Amino acid sequence: MPDEPAPPTVTEVAAAAGVSAATVSRVLTGRVRVSTSARVQVHDAIARLGYVRHRAPRRTEQAAGLPVAAVVFEPAGRLFRDGYCARLLAGAEEELARRGVPLLTMSATRGAVSSATRFLTAGGVGGVMIVGAPGGHPLAVSLAASLVPVRSAGRPELAVPYADVDNRDGARQAVEHLLLRGRRTIAAIAGPPDSPAAVDRLEGYRRAMLAAGRPPLAAYGDFTSASGGHAAAWLLDRTPRLDALFVASDTMAAGALQALRKAGRRVPEDIAVVGFDDAPLAAFTTPALTTVRQPVEELGSVIAALLLDSDLDRDPELERENPILPTELVVRAST
């Protein structure tokens, strides 16, 4: 007997409708306004292809202990090397274990989108935590369009519920601390512009600088140590009187410290440096790094609890509640 053809995916519906997969997701979820013409095209494509939206059973009807899946949109190697991911998953796992629910962890790969989508939306998991999902990734789009409870770690590019830390306020705290220390020319080393967290940290820095009557100045990195070093050297070349740096990650800040030493600038005597994350390395840089601590383990725990407590029949407005956890400044020797 021939194999049955695979059911159509959100990506295939988007191609048939002549719109983006994200637009299909918006039509299916109803969370964001979509033009009437796009909506008609999507529904026409759904009818022609026979697309059926995956429905997860209500959580109250599921067997006790149905697992929650964490889908990390990073290469598998980074999944185990990245301190942020490890801390986030540890917080989620602790909350789930307390309730007797297992955690499944998987790295999203484009080559396995269809099988991963079927697995995650067929009722075998009680919820999905997505980490670092690009807005156009087909697996992320399919999850957003499904009825499986989904929650993003951090503000996402997709229209799905999320929980995040207060990146903007963390940047504000960093800038105000530097101003109180008498620093006058404060530049930022921002993360990549396609990262919502990086965008929020840069916005918090800019707002704090403008509120203090100081012009903002930024260079960009990609959250790696090397990029932090290159950005610091670029800023020094263009602003010789630079006396402070706000850096959007501790890893980039570590690279910036190396570049400052190479340039003969003393920290904090000549230039003060503040990072972001309070990663384990922050306490071991030379000098030890002042940084903004984000409650990563608590974020994982909060997302896990929200997924377990989700109820698909409750008021859909409540699904839009996106908790923001506070950040705090940890002062060390670099300022």
Short mmCIF file of C-alpha atoms in Angstrom, two decimals:
data_model
loop_
_atom_site.label_atom_id
_atom_site.label_comp_id
_atom_site.label_asym_id
_atom_site.label_seq_id
_atom_site.Cartn_x
_atom_site.Cartn_y
_atom_site.Cartn_z
CA MET A 1 0.00 0.00 0.00
CA PRO A 2 1.54 3.38 -0.92
CA ASP A 3 2.46 5.73 1.91
CA GLU A 4 -0.02 8.49 2.59
CA PRO A 5 1.28 11.91 1.55
CA ALA A 6 2.53 14.11 4.38
CA PRO A 7 -0.02 16.69 5.49
CA PRO A 8 0.59 20.23 4.20
CA THR A 9 2.68 22.52 6.38
CA VAL A 10 2.35 26.21 7.22
CA THR A 11 5.29 26.89 4.89
CA GLU A 12 3.46 25.19 1.99
CA VAL A 13 0.28 27.15 2.74
CA ALA A 14 2.34 30.36 2.64
CA ALA A 15 3.83 29.45 -0.74
CA ALA A 16 0.39 28.65 -2.17
CA ALA A 17 -1.05 31.90 -0.82
CA GLY A 18 1.87 34.02 -2.00
CA VAL A 19 2.54 35.40 1.48
CA SER A 20 5.15 34.82 4.17
CA ALA A 21 4.87 31.96 6.65
CA ALA A 22 4.69 34.56 9.42
CA THR A 23 1.56 36.02 7.78
CA VAL A 24 -0.07 32.57 7.77
CA SER A 25 0.78 32.26 11.46
CA ARG A 26 -0.82 35.64 12.17
CA VAL A 27 -3.99 34.66 10.32
CA LEU A 28 -4.26 31.37 12.22
CA THR A 29 -3.59 32.84 15.65
CA GLY A 30 -5.48 36.10 15.16
CA ARG A 31 -3.01 37.87 17.44
CA VAL A 32 -1.95 40.51 14.91
CA ARG A 33 -3.99 42.42 12.36
CA VAL A 34 -3.58 41.21 8.77
CA SER A 35 -4.93 42.87 5.62
CA THR A 36 -8.22 41.50 4.28
CA SER A 37 -6.63 40.47 0.98
CA ALA A 38 -3.87 38.49 2.71
CA ARG A 39 -6.40 36.82 4.98
CA VAL A 40 -8.53 35.77 1.98
CA GLN A 41 -5.45 34.39 0.18
CA VAL A 42 -4.44 32.35 3.22
CA HIS A 43 -7.88 30.86 3.78
CA ASP A 44 -8.16 30.04 0.06
CA ALA A 45 -4.79 28.23 0.18
CA ILE A 46 -5.84 26.35 3.33
CA ALA A 47 -8.99 25.15 1.57
CA ARG A 48 -7.13 24.10 -1.60
CA LEU A 49 -4.37 22.23 0.23
CA GLY A 50 -6.58 20.74 2.92
CA TYR A 51 -4.42 22.15 5.70
CA VAL A 52 -5.62 21.19 9.19
CA ARG A 53 -4.40 23.12 12.17
CA HIS A 54 -2.85 20.78 14.74
CA ARG A 55 -4.85 20.66 17.93
CA ALA A 56 -3.33 19.69 21.21
CA PRO A 57 -5.62 18.19 23.84
CA ARG A 58 -6.52 20.43 26.77
CA ARG A 59 -3.97 20.15 29.50
CA THR A 60 -6.65 19.04 31.96
CA GLU A 61 -7.37 16.07 29.69
CA GLN A 62 -3.76 15.03 29.29
CA ALA A 63 -2.09 12.23 31.20
CA ALA A 64 -0.18 13.39 34.24
CA GLY A 65 3.50 13.94 33.55
CA LEU A 66 3.23 14.69 29.83
CA PRO A 67 6.64 16.21 28.99
CA VAL A 68 7.43 19.79 28.10
CA ALA A 69 9.84 20.32 25.20
CA ALA A 70 12.53 23.01 25.06
CA VAL A 71 13.47 23.80 21.45
CA VAL A 72 16.73 25.73 21.15
CA PHE A 73 17.29 27.42 17.81
CA GLU A 74 21.06 27.13 18.00
CA PRO A 75 23.53 24.50 16.75
CA ALA A 76 23.64 21.45 19.01
CA GLY A 77 27.25 22.18 19.97
CA ARG A 78 26.40 25.64 21.25
CA LEU A 79 23.45 24.24 23.16
CA PHE A 80 25.88 22.56 25.55
CA ARG A 81 28.55 25.29 25.55
CA ASP A 82 26.27 28.29 26.03
CA GLY A 83 26.03 29.21 29.70
CA TYR A 84 22.77 31.12 29.15
CA CYS A 85 21.03 28.08 27.65
CA ALA A 86 22.33 25.78 30.36
CA ARG A 87 21.10 28.08 33.13
CA LEU A 88 17.73 28.63 31.45
CA LEU A 89 17.11 24.91 30.97
CA ALA A 90 18.26 24.16 34.52
CA GLY A 91 15.65 26.58 35.88
CA ALA A 92 12.93 25.08 33.72
CA GLU A 93 13.90 21.53 34.61
CA GLU A 94 13.86 22.27 38.35
CA GLU A 95 10.31 23.66 38.16
CA LEU A 96 9.10 20.76 36.01
CA ALA A 97 10.74 18.15 38.24
CA ARG A 98 9.00 19.68 41.24
CA ARG A 99 5.71 18.88 39.50
CA GLY A 100 6.79 15.48 38.22
CA VAL A 101 7.02 16.53 34.57
CA PRO A 102 10.01 15.59 32.37
CA LEU A 103 11.82 18.08 30.13
CA LEU A 104 12.78 17.16 26.57
CA THR A 105 15.53 19.27 25.00
CA MET A 106 16.14 19.48 21.27
CA SER A 107 18.13 21.66 18.89
CA ALA A 108 16.10 22.92 15.93
CA THR A 109 17.55 22.01 12.55
CA ARG A 110 15.99 23.00 9.22
CA GLY A 111 16.48 19.52 7.82
CA ALA A 112 14.05 17.98 10.31
CA VAL A 113 11.29 20.61 10.33
CA SER A 114 8.47 18.32 9.16
CA SER A 115 9.21 15.50 11.60
CA ALA A 116 9.82 17.91 14.48
CA THR A 117 6.56 19.74 13.76
CA ARG A 118 4.57 16.50 13.70
CA PHE A 119 6.19 15.34 16.94
CA LEU A 120 5.65 18.60 18.80
CA THR A 121 2.08 19.28 17.64
CA ALA A 122 0.54 15.81 17.71
CA GLY A 123 -0.33 15.85 21.40
CA GLY A 124 2.81 14.16 22.71
CA VAL A 125 4.04 17.19 24.65
CA GLY A 126 2.22 19.43 27.05
CA GLY A 127 3.94 22.61 25.92
CA VAL A 128 6.97 24.00 24.12
CA MET A 129 9.53 26.53 25.30
CA ILE A 130 11.33 28.13 22.36
CA VAL A 131 14.76 29.72 22.79
CA GLY A 132 16.31 32.10 20.27
CA ALA A 133 13.83 31.44 17.48
CA PRO A 134 14.37 33.50 14.29
CA GLY A 135 11.08 34.95 13.08
CA GLY A 136 11.17 33.16 9.74
CA HIS A 137 12.30 29.72 10.90
CA PRO A 138 9.69 27.25 9.57
CA LEU A 139 9.58 25.20 12.80
CA ALA A 140 9.02 28.33 14.89
CA VAL A 141 6.30 29.51 12.51
CA SER A 142 4.57 26.11 12.62
CA LEU A 143 4.66 26.07 16.41
CA ALA A 144 3.25 29.58 16.57
CA ALA A 145 0.40 28.54 14.29
CA SER A 146 -0.42 25.37 16.23
CA LEU A 147 -2.60 25.13 19.32
CA VAL A 148 0.15 23.62 21.46
CA PRO A 149 0.96 25.93 24.38
CA VAL A 150 4.11 27.79 23.33
CA ARG A 151 6.14 30.30 25.33
CA SER A 152 9.29 32.06 24.15
CA ALA A 153 12.28 32.69 26.40
CA GLY A 154 12.82 36.36 25.63
CA ARG A 155 10.81 38.73 23.48
CA PRO A 156 10.38 36.91 20.14
CA GLU A 157 10.04 38.03 16.54
CA LEU A 158 6.91 35.87 16.30
CA ALA A 159 3.46 36.57 17.70
CA VAL A 160 3.66 34.10 20.60
CA PRO A 161 3.47 34.59 24.37
CA TYR A 162 6.81 35.06 26.10
CA ALA A 163 8.57 35.85 29.33
CA ASP A 164 11.61 38.10 29.38
CA VAL A 165 13.96 40.06 31.58
CA ASP A 166 13.90 43.86 31.70
CA ASN A 167 16.74 44.51 29.28
CA ARG A 168 15.95 48.19 28.87
CA ASP A 169 15.95 48.89 32.58
CA GLY A 170 19.15 46.91 33.02
CA ALA A 171 20.85 49.19 30.49
CA ARG A 172 19.43 52.23 32.28
CA GLN A 173 20.91 51.04 35.56
CA ALA A 174 24.31 50.58 33.92
CA VAL A 175 24.35 54.06 32.36
CA GLU A 176 23.15 55.79 35.53
CA HIS A 177 25.81 53.98 37.56
CA LEU A 178 28.51 55.20 35.17
CA LEU A 179 27.15 58.75 35.30
CA LEU A 180 27.16 58.69 39.10
CA ARG A 181 30.81 57.60 38.95
CA GLY A 182 31.55 60.80 37.05
CA ARG A 183 31.91 59.33 33.58
CA ARG A 184 31.08 61.75 30.79
CA THR A 185 31.69 60.03 27.45
CA ILE A 186 29.88 56.70 27.61
CA ALA A 187 29.70 54.52 24.52
CA ALA A 188 27.82 51.26 23.99
CA ILE A 189 28.89 48.01 22.39
CA ALA A 190 25.54 46.64 21.24
CA GLY A 191 24.59 43.14 20.17
CA PRO A 192 23.36 42.20 16.70
CA PRO A 193 20.43 44.32 15.44
CA ASP A 194 18.34 41.21 14.71
CA SER A 195 18.35 40.19 18.40
CA PRO A 196 15.34 41.58 20.33
CA ALA A 197 17.35 41.50 23.58
CA ALA A 198 20.19 43.45 21.97
CA VAL A 199 17.73 45.97 20.55
CA ASP A 200 16.15 46.51 23.97
CA ARG A 201 19.52 46.93 25.70
CA LEU A 202 20.63 49.49 23.14
CA GLU A 203 17.32 51.34 23.47
CA GLY A 204 17.68 51.44 27.25
CA TYR A 205 21.20 52.86 26.87
CA ARG A 206 20.06 55.50 24.38
CA ARG A 207 17.14 56.62 26.51
CA ALA A 208 19.34 56.96 29.60
CA MET A 209 21.97 58.93 27.71
CA LEU A 210 19.43 61.31 26.18
CA ALA A 211 17.75 61.78 29.57
CA ALA A 212 21.14 62.85 30.93
CA GLY A 213 21.73 65.22 28.01
CA ARG A 214 24.56 63.10 26.59
CA PRO A 215 24.86 61.99 22.96
CA PRO A 216 24.71 58.20 22.49
CA LEU A 217 27.48 56.46 20.57
CA ALA A 218 27.37 52.77 19.66
CA ALA A 219 29.36 50.07 17.89
CA TYR A 220 27.99 46.59 17.19
CA GLY A 221 29.17 43.10 17.98
CA ASP A 222 27.72 39.61 17.68
CA PHE A 223 27.93 38.53 21.35
CA THR A 224 31.40 36.99 20.85
CA SER A 225 34.56 38.05 22.66
CA ALA A 226 36.35 38.89 19.41
CA SER A 227 33.56 41.21 18.29
CA GLY A 228 33.67 43.02 21.63
CA GLY A 229 37.39 43.62 21.18
CA HIS A 230 36.97 44.91 17.62
CA ALA A 231 34.14 47.23 18.67
CA ALA A 232 36.15 48.64 21.59
CA ALA A 233 39.14 49.34 19.32
CA TRP A 234 36.84 51.05 16.78
CA LEU A 235 35.34 53.27 19.47
CA LEU A 236 38.76 54.22 20.86
CA ASP A 237 39.93 55.29 17.39
CA ARG A 238 36.94 57.57 16.92
CA THR A 239 36.52 58.86 20.48
CA PRO A 240 39.91 59.38 22.16
CA ARG A 241 38.26 60.88 25.27
CA LEU A 242 36.07 57.83 25.82
CA ASP A 243 35.90 57.13 29.55
CA ALA A 244 33.20 54.44 29.86
CA LEU A 245 31.72 51.49 28.00
CA PHE A 246 28.37 49.80 28.41
CA VAL A 247 28.64 46.39 26.74
CA ALA A 248 25.56 44.31 25.92
CA SER A 249 27.06 40.99 27.05
CA ASP A 250 29.77 39.85 29.45
CA THR A 251 31.46 37.83 26.71
CA MET A 252 31.82 40.94 24.54
CA ALA A 253 32.92 42.91 27.62
CA ALA A 254 35.73 40.40 28.21
CA GLY A 255 36.94 41.05 24.66
CA ALA A 256 36.66 44.79 25.22
CA LEU A 257 38.83 44.54 28.36
CA GLN A 258 41.55 42.80 26.34
CA ALA A 259 41.41 45.49 23.65
CA LEU A 260 41.65 48.25 26.26
CA ARG A 261 44.71 46.63 27.83
CA LYS A 262 46.33 46.32 24.40
CA ALA A 263 45.65 50.03 23.80
CA GLY A 264 47.26 50.95 27.12
CA ARG A 265 44.00 52.05 28.79
CA ARG A 266 43.59 51.23 32.47
CA VAL A 267 40.29 49.91 33.78
CA PRO A 268 38.66 51.56 35.65
CA GLU A 269 41.11 54.46 36.02
CA ASP A 270 40.92 55.53 32.37
CA ILE A 271 37.81 53.72 31.18
CA ALA A 272 35.06 52.08 33.23
CA VAL A 273 33.32 49.00 31.80
CA VAL A 274 29.90 47.52 32.55
CA GLY A 275 28.73 44.25 31.01
CA PHE A 276 25.39 42.46 30.88
CA ASP A 277 24.33 38.94 31.99
CA ASP A 278 26.40 38.29 35.14
CA ALA A 279 27.79 35.21 33.44
CA PRO A 280 30.24 33.12 35.52
CA LEU A 281 33.21 34.66 33.69
CA ALA A 282 32.29 38.17 34.96
CA ALA A 283 33.79 37.48 38.38
CA PHE A 284 37.07 36.23 36.87
CA THR A 285 37.96 38.91 34.32
CA THR A 286 40.79 41.33 35.12
CA PRO A 287 39.50 43.46 36.72
CA ALA A 288 36.31 41.72 37.85
CA LEU A 289 33.42 42.98 35.76
CA THR A 290 30.59 45.19 36.93
CA THR A 291 27.55 43.82 35.13
CA VAL A 292 23.77 43.65 34.94
CA ARG A 293 22.48 40.41 36.38
CA GLN A 294 19.54 38.80 34.63
CA PRO A 295 17.64 36.07 36.52
CA VAL A 296 18.11 33.36 33.89
CA GLU A 297 17.22 30.36 36.07
CA GLU A 298 14.11 32.15 37.33
CA LEU A 299 13.13 32.93 33.73
CA GLY A 300 13.27 29.23 32.86
CA SER A 301 11.23 28.38 35.95
CA VAL A 302 8.58 31.00 35.16
CA ILE A 303 8.19 29.79 31.57
CA ALA A 304 7.86 26.18 32.69
CA ALA A 305 5.18 27.13 35.21
CA LEU A 306 3.27 29.17 32.62
CA LEU A 307 3.29 26.24 30.20
CA LEU A 308 2.06 23.81 32.85
CA ASP A 309 -0.68 26.17 33.97
CA SER A 310 -1.84 27.13 30.46
CA ASP A 311 -5.47 26.51 29.63
CA LEU A 312 -6.45 26.74 25.99
CA ASP A 313 -10.09 27.44 26.88
CA ARG A 314 -9.41 30.47 29.04
CA ASP A 315 -9.80 34.08 27.89
CA PRO A 316 -7.39 34.47 24.94
CA GLU A 317 -6.49 37.93 26.21
CA LEU A 318 -4.78 36.26 29.16
CA GLU A 319 -2.45 34.45 26.75
CA ARG A 320 -0.95 37.82 25.96
CA GLU A 321 0.36 38.33 29.49
CA ASN A 322 4.11 38.44 29.09
CA PRO A 323 5.91 38.69 32.43
CA ILE A 324 9.07 40.80 32.57
CA LEU A 325 11.54 39.90 35.32
CA PRO A 326 13.68 42.62 36.93
CA THR A 327 17.43 42.93 36.43
CA GLU A 328 19.96 44.25 38.94
CA LEU A 329 23.37 45.86 38.79
CA VAL A 330 26.27 43.92 40.34
CA VAL A 331 29.14 46.31 41.10
CA ARG A 332 32.70 44.96 40.90
CA ALA A 333 36.14 46.39 40.19
CA SER A 334 35.71 47.47 36.55
CA THR A 335 33.89 50.68 37.54
#
